[in-house]
Amino acid sequence: MFDPPKSKVAISSCSSYDPAILQKKIAQTFELIGGLDKFIKPGMKVLLKPNLLSAKEPMRAITTHPEIVAATAREVRNLGAEVIVGDSPGGAKRGVRRVWENTGMLAMAEREKIELVNFEAGGVVKMSIHDHHYFLAKPAVEADFIINLPKLKTHVLTLMTGAVKNMFGLIPGFRKGVYHKEAPKPEEFAHIIVDILSLRPPHLTLMDAILTMEGDGPSSGNPRWVNLLMASTDPVAIDAIAATIIGLNPERVPTTRLASEAGLGLGWPEAVEIVGEKLSEVRIHDFKLTSNRKLELIPSTLSRLLGHYVWVRPAIEDDTCTRCNVCVNSCPTGALQSSNDSKAPFFNYKVCINCWCCHELCPSRAVFVDQSWLARKFIR
Ligand code: SF4
Ligand code: SF4
Protein backbone atom coordinates (compact mmCIF):
# COMPACT_ATOMS: atom_id res chain seq x y z
CA MET A 1 0.00 0.00 0.00
CA PHE A 2 1.25 3.52 -0.84
CA ASP A 3 2.34 5.42 2.23
CA PRO A 4 2.41 9.19 1.50
CA PRO A 5 5.55 11.04 2.66
CA LYS A 6 5.33 12.58 6.10
CA SER A 7 6.64 15.95 7.17
CA LYS A 8 9.33 15.69 9.78
CA VAL A 9 9.40 17.85 12.92
CA ALA A 10 12.38 17.74 15.28
CA ILE A 11 11.80 18.43 18.96
CA SER A 12 14.77 19.04 21.30
CA SER A 13 14.73 19.92 24.95
CA CYS A 14 16.59 23.13 25.77
CA SER A 15 16.09 25.11 28.95
CA SER A 16 18.60 27.91 28.50
CA TYR A 17 19.55 30.79 26.23
CA ASP A 18 23.19 30.39 27.24
CA PRO A 19 25.06 30.82 23.92
CA ALA A 20 27.23 27.70 24.24
CA ILE A 21 24.33 25.43 25.22
CA LEU A 22 22.08 26.91 22.56
CA GLN A 23 24.71 26.48 19.83
CA LYS A 24 25.00 22.78 20.58
CA LYS A 25 21.23 22.26 20.86
CA ILE A 26 20.45 24.12 17.64
CA ALA A 27 23.07 22.12 15.72
CA GLN A 28 21.58 18.89 17.13
CA THR A 29 18.05 19.99 16.23
CA PHE A 30 19.00 20.71 12.62
CA GLU A 31 20.84 17.39 12.52
CA LEU A 32 17.59 15.61 13.41
CA ILE A 33 16.01 16.83 10.16
CA GLY A 34 19.01 15.89 8.04
CA GLY A 35 21.55 18.63 8.85
CA LEU A 36 21.69 22.24 7.74
CA ASP A 37 24.22 21.40 5.01
CA LYS A 38 21.44 19.57 3.18
CA PHE A 39 19.80 22.96 2.57
CA ILE A 40 22.42 25.72 2.76
CA LYS A 41 25.07 26.06 0.07
CA PRO A 42 28.12 28.36 -0.01
CA GLY A 43 27.39 31.82 -1.40
CA MET A 44 23.67 31.75 -0.61
CA LYS A 45 22.07 34.85 0.90
CA VAL A 46 20.08 33.59 3.88
CA LEU A 47 17.41 35.71 5.59
CA LEU A 48 16.78 34.93 9.26
CA LYS A 49 13.24 36.05 10.09
CA PRO A 50 12.64 36.38 13.86
CA ASN A 51 9.45 37.63 15.49
CA LEU A 52 10.21 41.23 16.55
CA LEU A 53 6.67 42.23 17.47
CA SER A 54 7.60 45.13 19.71
CA ALA A 55 10.43 46.92 21.47
CA LYS A 56 10.57 44.69 24.54
CA GLU A 57 13.43 42.92 26.24
CA PRO A 58 13.89 39.22 25.34
CA MET A 59 12.80 37.75 28.69
CA ARG A 60 9.30 39.24 28.27
CA ALA A 61 8.85 36.41 25.73
CA ILE A 62 7.27 38.70 23.14
CA THR A 63 10.10 38.40 20.62
CA THR A 64 12.45 35.69 19.40
CA HIS A 65 15.48 35.58 21.68
CA PRO A 66 18.56 37.19 20.07
CA GLU A 67 20.79 34.24 21.02
CA ILE A 68 18.58 31.97 18.86
CA VAL A 69 19.31 34.30 15.94
CA ALA A 70 23.04 34.45 16.77
CA ALA A 71 23.46 30.68 17.04
CA THR A 72 21.51 30.06 13.82
CA ALA A 73 23.59 32.69 12.02
CA ARG A 74 26.81 30.95 13.10
CA GLU A 75 25.56 27.60 11.79
CA VAL A 76 24.67 29.20 8.45
CA ARG A 77 27.96 31.07 8.13
CA ASN A 78 29.94 27.93 8.89
CA LEU A 79 28.53 26.62 5.61
CA GLY A 80 29.86 29.60 3.66
CA ALA A 81 26.56 31.46 3.28
CA GLU A 82 25.82 35.13 3.94
CA VAL A 83 23.34 36.04 6.71
CA ILE A 84 20.92 38.95 6.98
CA VAL A 85 18.27 39.43 9.69
CA GLY A 86 14.98 41.20 9.03
CA ASP A 87 11.40 41.70 10.16
CA SER A 88 8.76 44.39 10.09
CA PRO A 89 7.82 45.06 13.70
CA GLY A 90 4.33 46.16 14.68
CA GLY A 91 4.13 49.90 15.38
CA ALA A 92 7.19 50.52 13.20
CA LYS A 93 6.19 54.19 13.12
CA ARG A 94 8.05 54.68 16.40
CA GLY A 95 11.27 53.52 14.80
CA VAL A 96 12.69 50.16 13.91
CA ARG A 97 15.99 50.98 15.61
CA ARG A 98 14.21 51.20 18.97
CA VAL A 99 12.87 47.68 18.41
CA TRP A 100 16.31 46.35 17.49
CA GLU A 101 17.83 47.99 20.58
CA ASN A 102 15.25 46.86 23.12
CA THR A 103 14.92 43.30 21.82
CA GLY A 104 18.68 42.80 22.10
CA MET A 105 19.00 42.35 18.33
CA LEU A 106 21.22 45.38 17.80
CA ALA A 107 23.79 44.39 20.42
CA MET A 108 23.77 40.82 19.11
CA ALA A 109 24.16 41.96 15.48
CA GLU A 110 27.06 44.28 16.34
CA ARG A 111 28.78 41.53 18.32
CA GLU A 112 28.28 38.93 15.56
CA LYS A 113 28.76 41.45 12.71
CA ILE A 114 25.41 40.59 11.14
CA GLU A 115 23.50 42.97 8.89
CA LEU A 116 20.07 43.96 10.23
CA VAL A 117 17.74 44.75 7.35
CA ASN A 118 15.05 47.38 7.76
CA PHE A 119 12.01 46.05 5.89
CA GLU A 120 10.41 49.50 6.17
CA ALA A 121 13.15 51.03 4.02
CA GLY A 122 14.16 48.16 1.74
CA GLY A 123 11.39 48.48 -0.86
CA VAL A 124 8.53 46.11 -1.68
CA VAL A 125 7.67 43.64 -4.41
CA LYS A 126 4.06 43.37 -5.57
CA MET A 127 2.90 39.77 -5.69
CA SER A 128 -0.58 38.46 -6.43
CA ILE A 129 -2.63 35.44 -5.51
CA HIS A 130 -6.39 34.77 -5.84
CA ASP A 131 -6.78 38.26 -7.42
CA HIS A 132 -5.41 39.75 -4.22
CA HIS A 133 -2.29 41.93 -4.32
CA TYR A 134 0.33 41.92 -1.60
CA PHE A 135 3.42 44.07 -1.12
CA LEU A 136 6.19 41.96 0.36
CA ALA A 137 9.51 43.23 1.71
CA LYS A 138 12.02 43.12 -1.13
CA PRO A 139 14.90 41.68 0.95
CA ALA A 140 12.65 38.72 1.83
CA VAL A 141 11.67 38.12 -1.78
CA GLU A 142 15.24 38.40 -3.01
CA ALA A 143 16.89 36.18 -0.38
CA ASP A 144 18.00 32.77 -1.65
CA PHE A 145 16.80 31.04 1.50
CA ILE A 146 14.58 31.98 4.45
CA ILE A 147 14.97 30.53 7.91
CA ASN A 148 11.85 31.37 9.88
CA LEU A 149 12.56 31.93 13.60
CA PRO A 150 9.13 32.29 15.25
CA LYS A 151 8.36 32.55 18.94
CA LEU A 152 5.67 30.23 20.31
CA LYS A 153 2.92 32.35 21.89
CA THR A 154 -0.81 32.48 22.38
CA HIS A 155 -2.70 35.05 20.29
CA VAL A 156 -6.08 36.59 21.08
CA LEU A 157 -7.04 36.77 17.39
CA THR A 158 -5.62 33.54 15.94
CA LEU A 159 -5.35 31.49 19.19
CA MET A 160 -1.62 30.97 18.72
CA THR A 161 1.26 32.43 16.75
CA GLY A 162 4.11 30.35 15.45
CA ALA A 163 5.66 29.59 12.08
CA VAL A 164 2.75 30.48 9.77
CA LYS A 165 1.72 33.72 11.48
CA ASN A 166 5.36 34.89 11.67
CA MET A 167 5.35 35.35 7.89
CA PHE A 168 2.96 38.31 8.30
CA GLY A 169 6.12 40.24 9.22
CA LEU A 170 7.12 40.14 5.54
CA ILE A 171 4.56 42.93 5.03
CA PRO A 172 6.19 46.26 5.84
CA GLY A 173 4.63 49.11 7.77
CA PHE A 174 1.12 50.48 7.50
CA ARG A 175 -0.09 47.80 5.10
CA LYS A 176 -0.37 45.36 7.99
CA GLY A 177 -3.14 47.58 9.40
CA VAL A 178 -4.84 47.69 5.99
CA TYR A 179 -5.01 43.89 5.89
CA HIS A 180 -6.40 43.81 9.43
CA LYS A 181 -9.13 46.21 8.33
CA GLU A 182 -9.91 44.21 5.20
CA ALA A 183 -10.04 40.96 7.14
CA PRO A 184 -11.34 41.60 10.67
CA LYS A 185 -12.49 38.07 11.53
CA PRO A 186 -9.89 35.48 12.60
CA GLU A 187 -10.73 33.23 9.65
CA GLU A 188 -10.50 36.10 7.13
CA PHE A 189 -7.25 37.32 8.62
CA ALA A 190 -5.84 33.78 8.55
CA HIS A 191 -6.60 33.66 4.81
CA ILE A 192 -4.37 36.73 4.34
CA ILE A 193 -1.57 35.11 6.30
CA VAL A 194 -1.91 31.90 4.32
CA ASP A 195 -1.74 33.90 1.07
CA ILE A 196 1.52 35.47 2.26
CA LEU A 197 2.85 32.08 3.27
CA SER A 198 2.08 30.66 -0.16
CA LEU A 199 3.73 33.63 -1.91
CA ARG A 200 6.94 33.37 0.12
CA PRO A 201 7.12 30.19 2.20
CA PRO A 202 10.12 29.80 4.48
CA HIS A 203 12.52 27.03 3.50
CA LEU A 204 13.15 26.07 7.08
CA THR A 205 11.68 26.91 10.49
CA LEU A 206 13.39 26.85 13.87
CA MET A 207 10.87 27.66 16.60
CA ASP A 208 11.89 29.37 19.83
CA ALA A 209 9.71 27.42 22.26
CA ILE A 210 12.12 27.74 25.17
CA LEU A 211 10.47 30.69 26.92
CA THR A 212 6.99 31.02 25.42
CA MET A 213 3.96 33.18 26.19
CA GLU A 214 0.72 31.89 27.72
CA GLY A 215 -2.53 33.72 28.55
CA ASP A 216 -3.61 36.69 26.45
CA GLY A 217 -0.70 36.82 24.00
CA PRO A 218 0.95 37.82 21.78
CA SER A 219 2.17 40.64 24.04
CA SER A 220 0.01 40.87 27.16
CA GLY A 221 0.31 37.29 28.36
CA ASN A 222 2.87 35.85 30.76
CA PRO A 223 6.19 34.16 29.99
CA ARG A 224 6.09 30.38 30.38
CA TRP A 225 9.07 28.03 30.19
CA VAL A 226 8.34 25.18 27.77
CA ASN A 227 12.05 24.42 27.25
CA LEU A 228 11.88 23.24 23.65
CA LEU A 229 13.43 23.96 20.27
CA MET A 230 11.62 22.67 17.19
CA ALA A 231 12.71 22.51 13.55
CA SER A 232 11.07 21.52 10.28
CA THR A 233 10.90 22.33 6.60
CA ASP A 234 7.10 22.32 7.02
CA PRO A 235 5.81 25.46 8.81
CA VAL A 236 2.29 24.06 9.07
CA ALA A 237 3.41 20.79 10.65
CA ILE A 238 5.60 22.57 13.20
CA ASP A 239 2.61 24.76 14.20
CA ALA A 240 0.36 21.70 14.45
CA ILE A 241 2.82 20.02 16.81
CA ALA A 242 3.38 23.22 18.80
CA ALA A 243 -0.39 23.64 19.20
CA THR A 244 -0.69 20.08 20.44
CA ILE A 245 2.10 20.65 22.96
CA ILE A 246 0.33 23.63 24.53
CA GLY A 247 -3.08 21.92 24.56
CA LEU A 248 -4.72 23.45 21.48
CA ASN A 249 -6.44 21.38 18.83
CA PRO A 250 -4.54 22.36 15.61
CA GLU A 251 -7.80 22.20 13.65
CA ARG A 252 -9.09 25.11 15.72
CA VAL A 253 -6.09 27.28 14.87
CA PRO A 254 -7.25 29.06 11.70
CA THR A 255 -3.76 29.67 10.30
CA THR A 256 -2.85 25.98 10.67
CA ARG A 257 -6.13 24.65 9.31
CA LEU A 258 -6.28 26.96 6.28
CA ALA A 259 -2.59 26.53 5.43
CA SER A 260 -3.06 22.78 5.58
CA GLU A 261 -6.18 22.96 3.37
CA ALA A 262 -4.22 25.10 0.91
CA GLY A 263 -1.64 22.30 0.64
CA LEU A 264 1.15 24.32 2.23
CA GLY A 265 1.96 21.66 4.81
CA LEU A 266 0.48 19.00 7.04
CA GLY A 267 -1.77 20.39 9.75
CA TRP A 268 -2.69 17.23 11.59
CA PRO A 269 -0.18 15.75 14.03
CA GLU A 270 -0.87 12.10 13.09
CA ALA A 271 0.58 12.83 9.64
CA VAL A 272 3.81 14.21 11.05
CA GLU A 273 6.95 12.21 11.80
CA ILE A 274 8.38 13.45 15.07
CA VAL A 275 12.07 13.00 15.78
CA GLY A 276 13.92 13.74 19.00
CA GLU A 277 11.73 14.11 22.08
CA LYS A 278 8.46 12.17 22.23
CA LEU A 279 5.33 14.29 21.83
CA SER A 280 3.62 12.58 24.76
CA GLU A 281 6.50 13.54 27.03
CA VAL A 282 6.64 17.23 26.17
CA ARG A 283 2.94 18.09 26.25
CA ILE A 284 2.02 20.78 28.78
CA HIS A 285 -1.25 20.07 30.52
CA ASP A 286 -1.76 23.36 32.31
CA PHE A 287 -0.69 25.85 29.63
CA LYS A 288 -2.99 28.89 29.85
CA LEU A 289 -4.69 29.67 26.55
CA THR A 290 -6.34 33.00 25.61
CA SER A 291 -9.28 34.09 27.74
CA ASN A 292 -11.56 34.61 24.71
CA ARG A 293 -10.83 31.26 23.02
CA LYS A 294 -14.22 29.64 23.63
CA LEU A 295 -16.34 32.47 22.25
CA GLU A 296 -16.15 31.09 18.72
CA LEU A 297 -17.79 27.89 19.96
CA ILE A 298 -21.09 29.74 20.55
CA PRO A 299 -23.35 28.87 17.58
CA SER A 300 -23.64 31.85 15.20
CA THR A 301 -27.45 32.00 15.46
CA LEU A 302 -27.25 32.20 19.24
CA SER A 303 -24.44 34.69 18.99
CA ARG A 304 -26.58 36.92 16.71
CA LEU A 305 -29.54 36.69 19.08
CA LEU A 306 -27.45 37.52 22.11
CA GLY A 307 -25.16 39.96 20.31
CA HIS A 308 -25.77 42.82 22.73
CA TYR A 309 -25.19 40.65 25.76
CA VAL A 310 -22.31 38.41 24.72
CA TRP A 311 -19.26 40.39 23.77
CA VAL A 312 -15.49 40.35 24.11
CA ARG A 313 -13.67 43.56 23.28
CA PRO A 314 -10.54 45.53 24.12
CA ALA A 315 -10.56 47.98 27.01
CA ILE A 316 -7.90 50.14 28.67
CA GLU A 317 -6.75 50.13 32.27
CA ASP A 318 -6.57 53.82 33.04
CA ASP A 319 -3.95 53.50 35.80
CA THR A 320 -1.56 51.51 33.61
CA CYS A 321 -1.96 53.59 30.46
CA THR A 322 0.90 56.02 29.83
CA ARG A 323 -1.03 58.01 27.16
CA CYS A 324 1.62 57.12 24.57
CA ASN A 325 -1.06 56.81 21.85
CA VAL A 326 0.59 53.79 20.19
CA CYS A 327 -2.83 52.12 20.20
CA VAL A 328 -4.50 55.16 18.60
CA ASN A 329 -1.89 55.26 15.85
CA SER A 330 -2.13 51.51 15.24
CA CYS A 331 -5.91 51.23 15.09
CA PRO A 332 -6.85 50.55 11.45
CA THR A 333 -10.43 51.85 11.77
CA GLY A 334 -10.12 54.96 13.92
CA ALA A 335 -12.05 53.22 16.71
CA LEU A 336 -9.55 54.50 19.26
CA GLN A 337 -9.23 58.21 19.82
CA SER A 338 -6.97 60.19 22.11
CA SER A 339 -8.59 62.03 24.91
CA ASN A 340 -8.36 65.82 25.16
CA ASP A 341 -8.39 65.84 28.94
CA SER A 342 -5.34 63.69 29.80
CA LYS A 343 -7.41 60.53 30.16
CA ALA A 344 -6.62 57.25 28.42
CA PRO A 345 -7.70 56.96 24.77
CA PHE A 346 -11.35 56.00 24.35
CA PHE A 347 -13.08 53.50 22.09
CA ASN A 348 -15.85 53.90 19.56
CA TYR A 349 -16.97 50.27 19.67
CA LYS A 350 -19.32 50.81 16.72
CA VAL A 351 -16.32 50.85 14.39
CA CYS A 352 -14.06 48.49 16.34
CA ILE A 353 -13.45 45.31 14.31
CA ASN A 354 -11.82 43.36 17.15
CA CYS A 355 -8.54 43.04 15.28
CA TRP A 356 -6.70 43.31 18.64
CA CYS A 357 -3.89 45.46 17.16
CA CYS A 358 -4.22 47.83 20.16
CA HIS A 359 -3.87 44.89 22.55
CA GLU A 360 -0.94 43.49 20.58
CA LEU A 361 0.99 46.74 20.34
CA CYS A 362 0.36 48.52 23.65
CA PRO A 363 3.84 48.77 25.19
CA SER A 364 2.46 48.93 28.75
CA ARG A 365 0.00 45.99 28.79
CA ALA A 366 -2.74 48.53 29.49
CA VAL A 367 -5.14 47.08 26.90
CA PHE A 368 -6.95 44.04 28.22
CA VAL A 369 -9.58 41.55 27.05
CA ASP A 370 -12.88 42.76 28.46
CA GLN A 371 -15.92 40.46 28.49
CA SER A 372 -19.60 40.94 29.20
CA TRP A 373 -21.08 39.07 32.16
CA LEU A 374 -22.77 36.56 29.84
CA ALA A 375 -19.61 36.03 27.78
CA ARG A 376 -17.74 35.18 30.98
CA LYS A 377 -20.39 32.56 31.76
CA PHE A 378 -20.06 31.02 28.28
CA ILE A 379 -16.30 30.94 28.02
CA ARG A 380 -15.38 30.08 31.57
S1 SF4 B 1 -3.47 51.96 26.09
FE1 SF4 B 1 -1.32 51.41 25.83
S2 SF4 B 1 -0.83 52.05 23.76
FE2 SF4 B 1 -2.74 53.07 24.31
S3 SF4 B 1 -2.10 55.06 25.10
FE3 SF4 B 1 -2.30 53.68 26.84
S4 SF4 B 1 -0.24 52.85 27.15
FE4 SF4 B 1 -0.27 53.75 25.10
S1 SF4 C 1 -9.88 49.52 18.85
FE1 SF4 C 1 -8.30 47.93 18.87
S2 SF4 C 1 -9.39 46.06 18.33
FE2 SF4 C 1 -10.74 47.77 17.78
S3 SF4 C 1 -10.28 48.16 15.62
FE3 SF4 C 1 -8.96 49.51 16.82
S4 SF4 C 1 -7.04 48.38 17.08
FE4 SF4 C 1 -8.60 46.91 16.41
XYZ file of C-alpha atoms in Angstrom, residues 20-276:
257
model
C 27.228 27.699 24.244
C 24.326 25.430 25.221
C 22.085 26.913 22.555
C 24.712 26.481 19.833
C 24.995 22.781 20.582
C 21.234 22.264 20.861
C 20.452 24.118 17.640
C 23.075 22.117 15.724
C 21.577 18.887 17.129
C 18.047 19.987 16.230
C 19.004 20.713 12.618
C 20.841 17.387 12.523
C 17.588 15.608 13.412
C 16.014 16.826 10.157
C 19.009 15.894 8.039
C 21.548 18.626 8.847
C 21.694 22.239 7.735
C 24.224 21.396 5.008
C 21.441 19.572 3.180
C 19.801 22.959 2.570
C 22.416 25.715 2.755
C 25.068 26.061 0.070
C 28.125 28.362 -0.006
C 27.395 31.822 -1.395
C 23.665 31.749 -0.608
C 22.073 34.855 0.902
C 20.079 33.593 3.882
C 17.415 35.705 5.592
C 16.779 34.932 9.261
C 13.236 36.051 10.089
C 12.643 36.379 13.856
C 9.452 37.625 15.495
C 10.206 41.226 16.552
C 6.673 42.225 17.471
C 7.598 45.128 19.707
C 10.431 46.921 21.473
C 10.570 44.689 24.538
C 13.430 42.916 26.242
C 13.895 39.218 25.344
C 12.799 37.745 28.688
C 9.304 39.236 28.274
C 8.848 36.406 25.725
C 7.271 38.703 23.141
C 10.099 38.402 20.621
C 12.452 35.692 19.400
C 15.479 35.576 21.683
C 18.557 37.194 20.066
C 20.787 34.244 21.022
C 18.584 31.972 18.860
C 19.311 34.296 15.944
C 23.039 34.452 16.773
C 23.465 30.680 17.036
C 21.514 30.058 13.817
C 23.594 32.692 12.023
C 26.810 30.955 13.102
C 25.562 27.603 11.794
C 24.671 29.197 8.448
C 27.959 31.075 8.130
C 29.936 27.934 8.890
C 28.529 26.620 5.613
C 29.862 29.600 3.663
C 26.561 31.459 3.278
C 25.821 35.131 3.936
C 23.340 36.039 6.711
C 20.920 38.946 6.981
C 18.271 39.431 9.690
C 14.982 41.203 9.025
C 11.402 41.698 10.162
C 8.755 44.391 10.085
C 7.821 45.063 13.704
C 4.331 46.159 14.678
C 4.130 49.903 15.383
C 7.186 50.515 13.201
C 6.188 54.185 13.120
C 8.055 54.679 16.398
C 11.272 53.525 14.799
C 12.692 50.158 13.910
C 15.992 50.980 15.613
C 14.213 51.196 18.974
C 12.866 47.681 18.412
C 16.310 46.350 17.493
C 17.830 47.986 20.579
C 15.246 46.857 23.121
C 14.919 43.299 21.819
C 18.684 42.802 22.097
C 19.000 42.345 18.328
C 21.217 45.384 17.797
C 23.794 44.386 20.419
C 23.774 40.817 19.107
C 24.158 41.955 15.482
C 27.058 44.275 16.344
C 28.780 41.533 18.318
C 28.282 38.932 15.560
C 28.756 41.446 12.713
C 25.413 40.591 11.135
C 23.498 42.970 8.892
C 20.069 43.960 10.230
C 17.745 44.750 7.346
C 15.046 47.377 7.762
C 12.006 46.055 5.889
C 10.406 49.499 6.174
C 13.148 51.027 4.020
C 14.159 48.157 1.736
C 11.389 48.481 -0.857
C 8.534 46.109 -1.682
C 7.673 43.637 -4.414
C 4.065 43.367 -5.565
C 2.900 39.766 -5.685
C -0.577 38.455 -6.427
C -2.634 35.436 -5.511
C -6.392 34.767 -5.845
C -6.781 38.257 -7.420
C -5.406 39.754 -4.222
C -2.289 41.928 -4.323
C 0.325 41.918 -1.604
C 3.415 44.068 -1.120
C 6.190 41.964 0.363
C 9.507 43.231 1.708
C 12.016 43.120 -1.134
C 14.897 41.676 0.948
C 12.647 38.717 1.834
C 11.665 38.115 -1.776
C 15.244 38.404 -3.012
C 16.893 36.183 -0.382
C 17.999 32.771 -1.650
C 16.802 31.036 1.498
C 14.584 31.978 4.452
C 14.972 30.528 7.914
C 11.847 31.367 9.879
C 12.562 31.928 13.596
C 9.134 32.287 15.249
C 8.356 32.546 18.944
C 5.668 30.228 20.308
C 2.923 32.352 21.889
C -0.811 32.483 22.381
C -2.696 35.046 20.288
C -6.084 36.589 21.079
C -7.041 36.770 17.391
C -5.620 33.543 15.941
C -5.349 31.489 19.187
C -1.617 30.972 18.723
C 1.256 32.429 16.752
C 4.114 30.353 15.448
C 5.662 29.592 12.079
C 2.752 30.477 9.772
C 1.724 33.720 11.481
C 5.357 34.889 11.669
C 5.353 35.352 7.888
C 2.960 38.308 8.304
C 6.120 40.236 9.219
C 7.117 40.143 5.539
C 4.559 42.928 5.027
C 6.185 46.264 5.844
C 4.628 49.110 7.774
C 1.118 50.484 7.503
C -0.088 47.796 5.099
C -0.375 45.361 7.989
C -3.140 47.584 9.397
C -4.842 47.692 5.994
C -5.006 43.894 5.893
C -6.401 43.813 9.433
C -9.126 46.210 8.327
C -9.913 44.206 5.205
C -10.039 40.965 7.145
C -11.343 41.601 10.672
C -12.487 38.065 11.532
C -9.894 35.476 12.597
C -10.735 33.232 9.649
C -10.502 36.098 7.127
C -7.247 37.317 8.619
C -5.843 33.782 8.554
C -6.604 33.658 4.809
C -4.373 36.727 4.336
C -1.570 35.109 6.304
C -1.908 31.901 4.317
C -1.735 33.903 1.072
C 1.522 35.474 2.261
C 2.848 32.076 3.269
C 2.083 30.663 -0.157
C 3.731 33.628 -1.905
C 6.937 33.367 0.123
C 7.118 30.190 2.200
C 10.123 29.801 4.485
C 12.517 27.033 3.498
C 13.149 26.065 7.082
C 11.679 26.910 10.487
C 13.392 26.855 13.871
C 10.874 27.662 16.598
C 11.890 29.371 19.835
C 9.709 27.425 22.260
C 12.122 27.736 25.167
C 10.472 30.685 26.915
C 6.986 31.024 25.420
C 3.956 33.181 26.190
C 0.723 31.892 27.724
C -2.532 33.719 28.546
C -3.605 36.687 26.451
C -0.700 36.821 23.997
C 0.949 37.822 21.785
C 2.175 40.637 24.038
C 0.015 40.867 27.163
C 0.306 37.287 28.363
C 2.874 35.854 30.756
C 6.192 34.163 29.992
C 6.087 30.378 30.383
C 9.069 28.026 30.191
C 8.336 25.183 27.768
C 12.047 24.416 27.253
C 11.884 23.238 23.650
C 13.427 23.956 20.275
C 11.625 22.671 17.192
C 12.712 22.506 13.551
C 11.066 21.523 10.282
C 10.901 22.330 6.597
C 7.097 22.318 7.016
C 5.812 25.458 8.814
C 2.290 24.055 9.072
C 3.414 20.792 10.650
C 5.596 22.573 13.198
C 2.607 24.758 14.204
C 0.358 21.697 14.453
C 2.820 20.024 16.806
C 3.385 23.224 18.802
C -0.393 23.643 19.202
C -0.687 20.077 20.442
C 2.104 20.648 22.959
C 0.325 23.629 24.530
C -3.082 21.923 24.562
C -4.721 23.447 21.478
C -6.440 21.381 18.827
C -4.540 22.358 15.612
C -7.801 22.201 13.654
C -9.092 25.108 15.723
C -6.093 27.283 14.874
C -7.247 29.055 11.698
C -3.758 29.667 10.298
C -2.850 25.982 10.670
C -6.128 24.646 9.306
C -6.277 26.962 6.278
C -2.593 26.534 5.427
C -3.065 22.785 5.576
C -6.180 22.957 3.372
C -4.216 25.095 0.907
C -1.644 22.301 0.637
C 1.151 24.321 2.230
C 1.958 21.659 4.808
C 0.484 19.000 7.042
C -1.773 20.393 9.748
C -2.689 17.231 11.592
C -0.178 15.748 14.029
C -0.866 12.102 13.092
C 0.580 12.825 9.639
C 3.814 14.210 11.050
C 6.948 12.211 11.796
C 8.378 13.448 15.068
C 12.070 12.996 15.777
C 13.923 13.740 19.005
